[in-house]
PDB file of C-alpha atoms in Angstrom:
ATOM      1  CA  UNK A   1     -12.580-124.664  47.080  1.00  0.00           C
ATOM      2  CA  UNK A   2     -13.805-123.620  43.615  1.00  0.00           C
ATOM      3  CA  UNK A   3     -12.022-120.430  42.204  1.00  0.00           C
ATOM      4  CA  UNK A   4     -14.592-118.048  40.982  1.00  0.00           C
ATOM      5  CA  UNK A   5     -12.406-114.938  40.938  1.00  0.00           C
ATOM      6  CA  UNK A   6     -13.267-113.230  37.676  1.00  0.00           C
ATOM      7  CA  UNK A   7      -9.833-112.347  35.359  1.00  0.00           C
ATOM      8  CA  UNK A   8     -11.801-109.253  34.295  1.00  0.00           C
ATOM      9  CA  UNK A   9      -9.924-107.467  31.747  1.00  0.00           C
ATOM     10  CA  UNK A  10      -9.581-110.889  29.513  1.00  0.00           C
ATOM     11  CA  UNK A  11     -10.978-112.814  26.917  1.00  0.00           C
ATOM     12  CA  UNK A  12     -10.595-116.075  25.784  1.00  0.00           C
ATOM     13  CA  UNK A  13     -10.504-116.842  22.571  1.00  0.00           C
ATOM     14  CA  UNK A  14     -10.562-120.717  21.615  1.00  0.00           C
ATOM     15  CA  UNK A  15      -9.964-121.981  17.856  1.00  0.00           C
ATOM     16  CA  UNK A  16     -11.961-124.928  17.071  1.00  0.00           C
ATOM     17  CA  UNK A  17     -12.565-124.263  13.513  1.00  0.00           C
ATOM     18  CA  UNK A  18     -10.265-126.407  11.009  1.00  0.00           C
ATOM     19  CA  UNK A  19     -11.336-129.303   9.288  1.00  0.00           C
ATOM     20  CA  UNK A  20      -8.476-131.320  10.612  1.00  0.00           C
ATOM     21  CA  UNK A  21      -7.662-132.553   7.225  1.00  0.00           C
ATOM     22  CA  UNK A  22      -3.975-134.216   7.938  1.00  0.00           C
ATOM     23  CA  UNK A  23      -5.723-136.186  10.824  1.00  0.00           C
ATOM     24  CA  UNK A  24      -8.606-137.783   8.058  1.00  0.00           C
ATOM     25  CA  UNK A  25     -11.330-136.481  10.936  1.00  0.00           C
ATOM     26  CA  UNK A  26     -12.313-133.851  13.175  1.00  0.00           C
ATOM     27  CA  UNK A  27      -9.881-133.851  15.912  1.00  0.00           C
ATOM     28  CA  UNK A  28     -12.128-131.780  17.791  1.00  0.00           C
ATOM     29  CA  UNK A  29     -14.602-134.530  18.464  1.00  0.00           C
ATOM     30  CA  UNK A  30     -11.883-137.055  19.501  1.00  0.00           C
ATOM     31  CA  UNK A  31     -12.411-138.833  22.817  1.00  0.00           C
ATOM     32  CA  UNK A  32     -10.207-137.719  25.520  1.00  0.00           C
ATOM     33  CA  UNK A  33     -10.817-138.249  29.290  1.00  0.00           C
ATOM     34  CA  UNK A  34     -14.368-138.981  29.062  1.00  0.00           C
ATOM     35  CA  UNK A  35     -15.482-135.961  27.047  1.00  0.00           C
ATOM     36  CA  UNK A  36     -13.947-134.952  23.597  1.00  0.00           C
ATOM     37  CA  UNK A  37     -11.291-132.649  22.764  1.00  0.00           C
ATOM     38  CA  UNK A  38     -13.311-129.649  22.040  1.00  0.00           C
ATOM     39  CA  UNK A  39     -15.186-129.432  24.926  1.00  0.00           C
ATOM     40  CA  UNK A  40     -12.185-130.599  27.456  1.00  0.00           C
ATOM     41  CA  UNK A  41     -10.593-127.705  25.946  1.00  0.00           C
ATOM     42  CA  UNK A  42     -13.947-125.580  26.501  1.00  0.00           C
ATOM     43  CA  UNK A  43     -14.206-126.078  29.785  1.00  0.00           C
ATOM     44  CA  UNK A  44     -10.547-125.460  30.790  1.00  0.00           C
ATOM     45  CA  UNK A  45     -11.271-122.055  29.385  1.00  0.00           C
ATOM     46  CA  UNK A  46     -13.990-121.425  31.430  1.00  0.00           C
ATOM     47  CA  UNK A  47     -11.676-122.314  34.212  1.00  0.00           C
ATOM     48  CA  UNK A  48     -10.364-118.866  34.260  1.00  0.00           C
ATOM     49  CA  UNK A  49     -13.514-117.467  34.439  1.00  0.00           C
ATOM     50  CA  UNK A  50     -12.495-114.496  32.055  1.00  0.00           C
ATOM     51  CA  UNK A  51     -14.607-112.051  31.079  1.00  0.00           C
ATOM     52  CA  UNK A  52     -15.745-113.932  28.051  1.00  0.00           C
ATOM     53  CA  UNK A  53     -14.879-116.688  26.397  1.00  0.00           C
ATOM     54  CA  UNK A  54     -15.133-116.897  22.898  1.00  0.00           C
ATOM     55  CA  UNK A  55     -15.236-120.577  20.289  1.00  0.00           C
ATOM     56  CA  UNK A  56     -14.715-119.963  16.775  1.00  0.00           C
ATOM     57  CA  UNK A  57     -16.239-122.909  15.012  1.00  0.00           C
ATOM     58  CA  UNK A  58     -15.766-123.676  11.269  1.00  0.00           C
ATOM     59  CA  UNK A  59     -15.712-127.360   9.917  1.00  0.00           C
ATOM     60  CA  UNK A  60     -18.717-129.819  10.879  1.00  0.00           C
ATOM     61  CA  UNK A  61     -20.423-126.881  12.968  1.00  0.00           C
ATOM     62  CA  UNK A  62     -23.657-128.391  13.635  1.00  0.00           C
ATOM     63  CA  UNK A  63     -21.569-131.476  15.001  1.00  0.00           C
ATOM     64  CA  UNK A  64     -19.091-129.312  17.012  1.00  0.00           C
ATOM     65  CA  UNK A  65     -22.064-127.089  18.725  1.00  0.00           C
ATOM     66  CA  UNK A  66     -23.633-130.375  20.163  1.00  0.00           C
ATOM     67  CA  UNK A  67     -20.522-130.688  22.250  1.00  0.00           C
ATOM     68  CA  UNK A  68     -20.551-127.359  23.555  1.00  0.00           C
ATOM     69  CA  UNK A  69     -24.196-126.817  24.120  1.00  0.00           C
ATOM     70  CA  UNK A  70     -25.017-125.602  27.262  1.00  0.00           C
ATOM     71  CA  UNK A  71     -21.695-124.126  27.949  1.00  0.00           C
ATOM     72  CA  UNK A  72     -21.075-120.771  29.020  1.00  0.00           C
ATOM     73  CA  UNK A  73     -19.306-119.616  25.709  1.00  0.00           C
ATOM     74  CA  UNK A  74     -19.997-117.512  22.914  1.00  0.00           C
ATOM     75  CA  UNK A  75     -20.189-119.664  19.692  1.00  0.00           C
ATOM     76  CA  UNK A  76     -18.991-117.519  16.372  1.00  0.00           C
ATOM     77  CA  UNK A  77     -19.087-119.162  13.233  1.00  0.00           C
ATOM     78  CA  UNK A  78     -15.923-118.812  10.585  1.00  0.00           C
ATOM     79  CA  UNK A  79     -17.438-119.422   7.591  1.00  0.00           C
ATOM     80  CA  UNK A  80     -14.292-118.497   5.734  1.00  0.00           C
ATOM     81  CA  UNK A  81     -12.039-121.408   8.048  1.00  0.00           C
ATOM     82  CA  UNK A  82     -10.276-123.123   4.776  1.00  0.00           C
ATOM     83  CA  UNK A  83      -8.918-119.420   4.398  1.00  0.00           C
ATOM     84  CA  UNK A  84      -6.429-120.348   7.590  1.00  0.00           C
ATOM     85  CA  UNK A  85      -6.387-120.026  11.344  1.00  0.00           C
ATOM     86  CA  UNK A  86      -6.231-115.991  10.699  1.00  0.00           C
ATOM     87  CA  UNK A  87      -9.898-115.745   9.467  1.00  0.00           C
ATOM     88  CA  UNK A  88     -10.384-117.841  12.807  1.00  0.00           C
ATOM     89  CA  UNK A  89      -8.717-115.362  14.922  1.00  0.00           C
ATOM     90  CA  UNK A  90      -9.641-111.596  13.306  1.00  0.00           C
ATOM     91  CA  UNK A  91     -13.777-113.704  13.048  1.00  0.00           C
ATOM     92  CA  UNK A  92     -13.449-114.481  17.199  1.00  0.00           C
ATOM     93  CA  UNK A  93     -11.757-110.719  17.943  1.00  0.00           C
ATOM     94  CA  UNK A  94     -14.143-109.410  15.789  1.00  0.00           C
ATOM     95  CA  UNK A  95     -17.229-110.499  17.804  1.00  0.00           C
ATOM     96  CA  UNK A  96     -15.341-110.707  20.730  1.00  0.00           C
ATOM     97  CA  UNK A  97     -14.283-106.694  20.960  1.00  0.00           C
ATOM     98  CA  UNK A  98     -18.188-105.948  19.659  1.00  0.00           C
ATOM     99  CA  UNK A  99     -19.668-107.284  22.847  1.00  0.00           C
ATOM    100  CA  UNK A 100     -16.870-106.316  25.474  1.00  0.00           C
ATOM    101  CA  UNK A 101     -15.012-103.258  23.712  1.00  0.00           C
ATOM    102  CA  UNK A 102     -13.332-102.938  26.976  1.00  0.00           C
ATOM    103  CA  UNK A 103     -10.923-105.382  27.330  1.00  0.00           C
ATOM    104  CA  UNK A 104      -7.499-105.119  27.866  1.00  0.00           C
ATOM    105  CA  UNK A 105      -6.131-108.627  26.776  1.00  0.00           C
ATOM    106  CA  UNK A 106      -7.222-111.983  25.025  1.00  0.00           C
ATOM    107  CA  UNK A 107      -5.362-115.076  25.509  1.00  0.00           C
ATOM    108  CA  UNK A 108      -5.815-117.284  22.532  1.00  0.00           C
ATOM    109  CA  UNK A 109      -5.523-121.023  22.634  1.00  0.00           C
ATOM    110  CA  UNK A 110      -6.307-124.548  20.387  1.00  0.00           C
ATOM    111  CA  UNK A 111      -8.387-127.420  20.998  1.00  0.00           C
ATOM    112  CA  UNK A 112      -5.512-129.472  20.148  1.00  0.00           C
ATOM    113  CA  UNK A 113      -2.972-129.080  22.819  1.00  0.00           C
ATOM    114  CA  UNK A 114      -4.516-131.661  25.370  1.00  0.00           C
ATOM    115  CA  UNK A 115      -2.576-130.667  28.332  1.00  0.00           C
ATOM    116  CA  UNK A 116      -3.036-127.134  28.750  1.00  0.00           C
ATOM    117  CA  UNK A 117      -5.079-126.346  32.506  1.00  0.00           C
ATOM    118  CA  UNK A 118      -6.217-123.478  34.281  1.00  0.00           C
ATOM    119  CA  UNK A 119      -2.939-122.989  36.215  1.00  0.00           C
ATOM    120  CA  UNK A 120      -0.804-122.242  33.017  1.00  0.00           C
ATOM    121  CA  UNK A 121      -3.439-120.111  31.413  1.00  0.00           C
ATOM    122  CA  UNK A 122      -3.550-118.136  34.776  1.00  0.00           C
ATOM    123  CA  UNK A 123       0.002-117.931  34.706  1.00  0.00           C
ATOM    124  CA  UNK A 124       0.518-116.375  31.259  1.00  0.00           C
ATOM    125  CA  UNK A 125      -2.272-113.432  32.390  1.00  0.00           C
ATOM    126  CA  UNK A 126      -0.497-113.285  35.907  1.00  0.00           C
ATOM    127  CA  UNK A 127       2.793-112.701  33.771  1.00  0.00           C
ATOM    128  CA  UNK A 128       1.837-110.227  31.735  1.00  0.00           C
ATOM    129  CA  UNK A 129       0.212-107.869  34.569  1.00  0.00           C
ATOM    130  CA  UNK A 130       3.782-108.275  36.318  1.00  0.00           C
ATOM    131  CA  UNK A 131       5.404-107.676  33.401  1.00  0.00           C
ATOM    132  CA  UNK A 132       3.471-105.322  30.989  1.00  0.00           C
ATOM    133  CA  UNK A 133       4.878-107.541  28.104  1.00  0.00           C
ATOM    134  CA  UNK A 134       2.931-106.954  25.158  1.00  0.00           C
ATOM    135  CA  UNK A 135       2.683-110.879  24.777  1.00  0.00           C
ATOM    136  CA  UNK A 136       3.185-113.574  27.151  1.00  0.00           C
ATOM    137  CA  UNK A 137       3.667-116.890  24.907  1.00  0.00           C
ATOM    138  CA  UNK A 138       3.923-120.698  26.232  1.00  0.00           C
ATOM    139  CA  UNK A 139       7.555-122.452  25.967  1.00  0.00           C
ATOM    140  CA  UNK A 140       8.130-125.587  24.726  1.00  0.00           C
ATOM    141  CA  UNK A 141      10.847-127.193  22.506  1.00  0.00           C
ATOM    142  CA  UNK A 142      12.921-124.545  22.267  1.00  0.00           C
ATOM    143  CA  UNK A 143      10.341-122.087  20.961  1.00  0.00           C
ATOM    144  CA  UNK A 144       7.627-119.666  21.756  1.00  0.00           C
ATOM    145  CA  UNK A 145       3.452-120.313  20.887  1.00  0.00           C
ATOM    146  CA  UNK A 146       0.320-120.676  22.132  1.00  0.00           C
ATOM    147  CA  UNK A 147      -1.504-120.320  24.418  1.00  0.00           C
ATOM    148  CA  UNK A 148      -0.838-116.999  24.260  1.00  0.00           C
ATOM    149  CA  UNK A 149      -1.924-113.647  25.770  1.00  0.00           C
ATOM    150  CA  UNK A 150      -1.938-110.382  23.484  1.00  0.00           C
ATOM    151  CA  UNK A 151      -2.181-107.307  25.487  1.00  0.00           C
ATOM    152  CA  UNK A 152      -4.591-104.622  23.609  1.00  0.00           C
ATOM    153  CA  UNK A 153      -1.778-102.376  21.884  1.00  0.00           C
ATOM    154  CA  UNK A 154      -1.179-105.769  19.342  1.00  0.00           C
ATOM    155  CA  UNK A 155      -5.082-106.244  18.717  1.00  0.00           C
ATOM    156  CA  UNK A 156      -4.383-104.038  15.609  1.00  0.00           C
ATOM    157  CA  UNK A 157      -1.964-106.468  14.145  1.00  0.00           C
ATOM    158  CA  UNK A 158      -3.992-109.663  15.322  1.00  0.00           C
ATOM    159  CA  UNK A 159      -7.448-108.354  13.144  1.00  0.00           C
ATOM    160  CA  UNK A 160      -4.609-107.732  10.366  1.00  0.00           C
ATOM    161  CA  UNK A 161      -3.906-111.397   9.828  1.00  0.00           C
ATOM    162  CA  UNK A 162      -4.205-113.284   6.672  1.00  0.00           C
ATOM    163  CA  UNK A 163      -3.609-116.713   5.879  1.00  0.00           C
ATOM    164  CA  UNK A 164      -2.850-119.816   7.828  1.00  0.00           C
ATOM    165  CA  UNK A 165       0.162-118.158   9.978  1.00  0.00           C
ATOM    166  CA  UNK A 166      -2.457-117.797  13.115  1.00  0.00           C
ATOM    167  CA  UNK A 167      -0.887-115.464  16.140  1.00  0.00           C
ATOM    168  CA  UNK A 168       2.940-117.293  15.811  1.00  0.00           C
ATOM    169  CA  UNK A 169       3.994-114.526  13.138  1.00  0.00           C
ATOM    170  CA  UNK A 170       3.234-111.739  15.596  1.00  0.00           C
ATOM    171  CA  UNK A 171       4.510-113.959  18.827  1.00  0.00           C
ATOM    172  CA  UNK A 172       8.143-114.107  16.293  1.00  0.00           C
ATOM    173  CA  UNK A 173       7.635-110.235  15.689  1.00  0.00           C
ATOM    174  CA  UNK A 174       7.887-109.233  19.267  1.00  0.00           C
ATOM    175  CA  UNK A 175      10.243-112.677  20.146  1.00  0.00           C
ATOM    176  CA  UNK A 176      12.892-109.874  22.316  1.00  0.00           C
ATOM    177  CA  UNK A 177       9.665-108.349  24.170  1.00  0.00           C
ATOM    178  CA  UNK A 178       8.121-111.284  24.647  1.00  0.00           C
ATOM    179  CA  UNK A 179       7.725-112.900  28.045  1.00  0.00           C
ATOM    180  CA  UNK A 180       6.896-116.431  28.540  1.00  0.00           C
ATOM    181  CA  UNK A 181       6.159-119.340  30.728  1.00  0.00           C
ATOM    182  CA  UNK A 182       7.237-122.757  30.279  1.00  0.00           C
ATOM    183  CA  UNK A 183       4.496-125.439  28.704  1.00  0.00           C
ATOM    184  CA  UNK A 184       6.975-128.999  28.611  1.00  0.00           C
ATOM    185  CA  UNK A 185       3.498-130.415  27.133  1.00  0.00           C
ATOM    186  CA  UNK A 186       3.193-128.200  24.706  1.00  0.00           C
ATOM    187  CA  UNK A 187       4.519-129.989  21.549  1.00  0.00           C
ATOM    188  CA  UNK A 188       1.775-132.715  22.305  1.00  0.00           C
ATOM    189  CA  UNK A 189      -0.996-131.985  19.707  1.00  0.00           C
ATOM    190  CA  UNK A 190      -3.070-133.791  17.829  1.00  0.00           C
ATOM    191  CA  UNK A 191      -2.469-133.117  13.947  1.00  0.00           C
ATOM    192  CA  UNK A 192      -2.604-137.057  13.284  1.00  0.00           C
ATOM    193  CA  UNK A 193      -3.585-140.465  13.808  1.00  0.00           C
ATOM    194  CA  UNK A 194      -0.365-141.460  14.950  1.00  0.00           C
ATOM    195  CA  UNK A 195      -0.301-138.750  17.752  1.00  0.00           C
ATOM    196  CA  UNK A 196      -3.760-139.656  19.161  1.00  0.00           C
ATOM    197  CA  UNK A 197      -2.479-142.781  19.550  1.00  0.00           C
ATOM    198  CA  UNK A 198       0.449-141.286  21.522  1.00  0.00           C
ATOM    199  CA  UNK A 199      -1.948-139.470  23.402  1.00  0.00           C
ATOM    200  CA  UNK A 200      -4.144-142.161  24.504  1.00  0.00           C
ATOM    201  CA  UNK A 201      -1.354-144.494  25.358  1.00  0.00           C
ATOM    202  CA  UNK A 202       0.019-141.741  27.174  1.00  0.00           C
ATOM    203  CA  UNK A 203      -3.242-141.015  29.202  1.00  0.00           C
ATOM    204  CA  UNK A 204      -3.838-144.989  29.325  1.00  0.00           C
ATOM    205  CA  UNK A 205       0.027-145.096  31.019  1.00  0.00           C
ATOM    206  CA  UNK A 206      -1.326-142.317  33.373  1.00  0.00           C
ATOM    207  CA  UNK A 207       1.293-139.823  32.472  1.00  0.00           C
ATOM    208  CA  UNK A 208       1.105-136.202  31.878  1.00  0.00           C
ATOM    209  CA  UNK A 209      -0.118-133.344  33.603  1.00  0.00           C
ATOM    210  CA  UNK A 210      -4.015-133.162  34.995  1.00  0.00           C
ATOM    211  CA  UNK A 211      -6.368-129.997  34.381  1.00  0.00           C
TER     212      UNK A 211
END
C-alpha cells in the first residue's frame, strides 16, 4: 500500500543546478533506470510527500524543466549557479521559506547520488524528531554529507552561504551535534564519465539498493 502520510513540517530541497562541467555534459539528463537522473531523483523526493518540495535549476534550464514537467515540485531558477552550490541552496530556501514560512526543517539532497530512496530520507527526518539534533547527515566513507536535514535554528547559517562549499561546511560545524544515519551508497555519484560507467555496469550487474 502506497504511503501518503504527509512529513508536514519539511521541505525538500533538491539541487539540480550545476553545469556538470568535470562530467563534459549535464549529468542531470543522464539515463538511469528508464528515466534520467534528475527526475529519478525528483520523484524519490516526492516519495516523502513533504510539505513541499523544492528543484533549484541552473544550467540548460529549458532542457532540465522538460524532465520534470508535470511533477508536483516547485521549479526555482538559480540564475547565479556558476557562483557555487550556495547560490543553489540560499535561491531554493529563499523561495522555499516565502511560500511555507512555517516549516520546521528542510532536508537537502543532489541529483547525483543515484541510490538514495524514500526509506533513508524518512530515516534522517525520523532521526532528527527522536533526537532534536540540529542536523541529521548521511554516513558514508568515513564521513558525514548529504542528504541532509537542517532543523530551523541553522536556516540562518544555510541563507548565509557563499561559494561552492554547499551545506558540508555547516554539517563539519556542528560534526559533535550531529546525528546521522548510515548511506554505504553514498560515495556513488556521478561527477564523471568514468563513474556513469560504474553506475550502469553496476545497475546492468543488478547490484545496489532499489528506491
Amino acid at each position: 500500500m502506497k504511503d501518503n502520510t504527509k512529513t508536514a513540517t519539511c521541505g525538500m530541497l533538491l539541487l539540480a543546478a550545476g553545469e556538470s562541467a568535470r562530467l563534459g555534459k549535464p549529468k542531470q539528463l543522464l539515463p538511469f533506470k528508464g528515466s534520467t537522473l534528475l527526475r529519478h531523483a525528483a520523484e524519490v523526493a516526492l516519495s516523502v510527500h513533504a510539505e513541499t518540495t523544492v528543484v533549484v535549476l541552473g544550467a540548460y534550464a529549458p532542457r532540465m524543466r522538460e524532465q520534470i514537467m508535470g511533477m508536483q515540485v516547485d521549479v526555482v531558477m538559480n540564475e547565479h549557479y556558476e557562483q557555487g552550490m550556495a547560490s543553489s541552496i540560499t535561491r531554493g530556501l529563499h523561495a522555499m521559506l516565502n511560500s511555507h514560512p512555517q516549516l520546521e526543517g528542510v532536508l537537502i539532497m543532489v541529483c547525483d547520488q543515484p541510490y538514495v530512496n524514500a526509506v533513508h530520507l524518512r530515516a534522517l527526518i525520523e532521526r532528527q524528531k527522536v533526537s532534536g539534533a540540529a542536523v541529521v547527515a548521511s554516513f558514508y566513507k568515513g564521513r558525514k554529507g548529504v542528504p541532509a536535514f537542517f532543523h530551523q535554528d541553522i536556516f540562518p547559517e544555510l541563507l548565509a552561504l557563499t561559494g561552492d562549499v554547499g551545506a558540508r561546511n555547516i554539517i563539519e560545524k556542528y560534526q559533535e551535534k550531529t546525528e546521522s544515519v548510515p548511506f554505504p551508497l553514498g560515495d556513488i555519484d556521478i561527477d564523471t564519465p568514468d563513474r556513469y560507467e560504474a553506475l550502469m555496469h553496476q545497475a546492468d550487474q543488478g547490484n545496489g539498493i532499489g528506491t
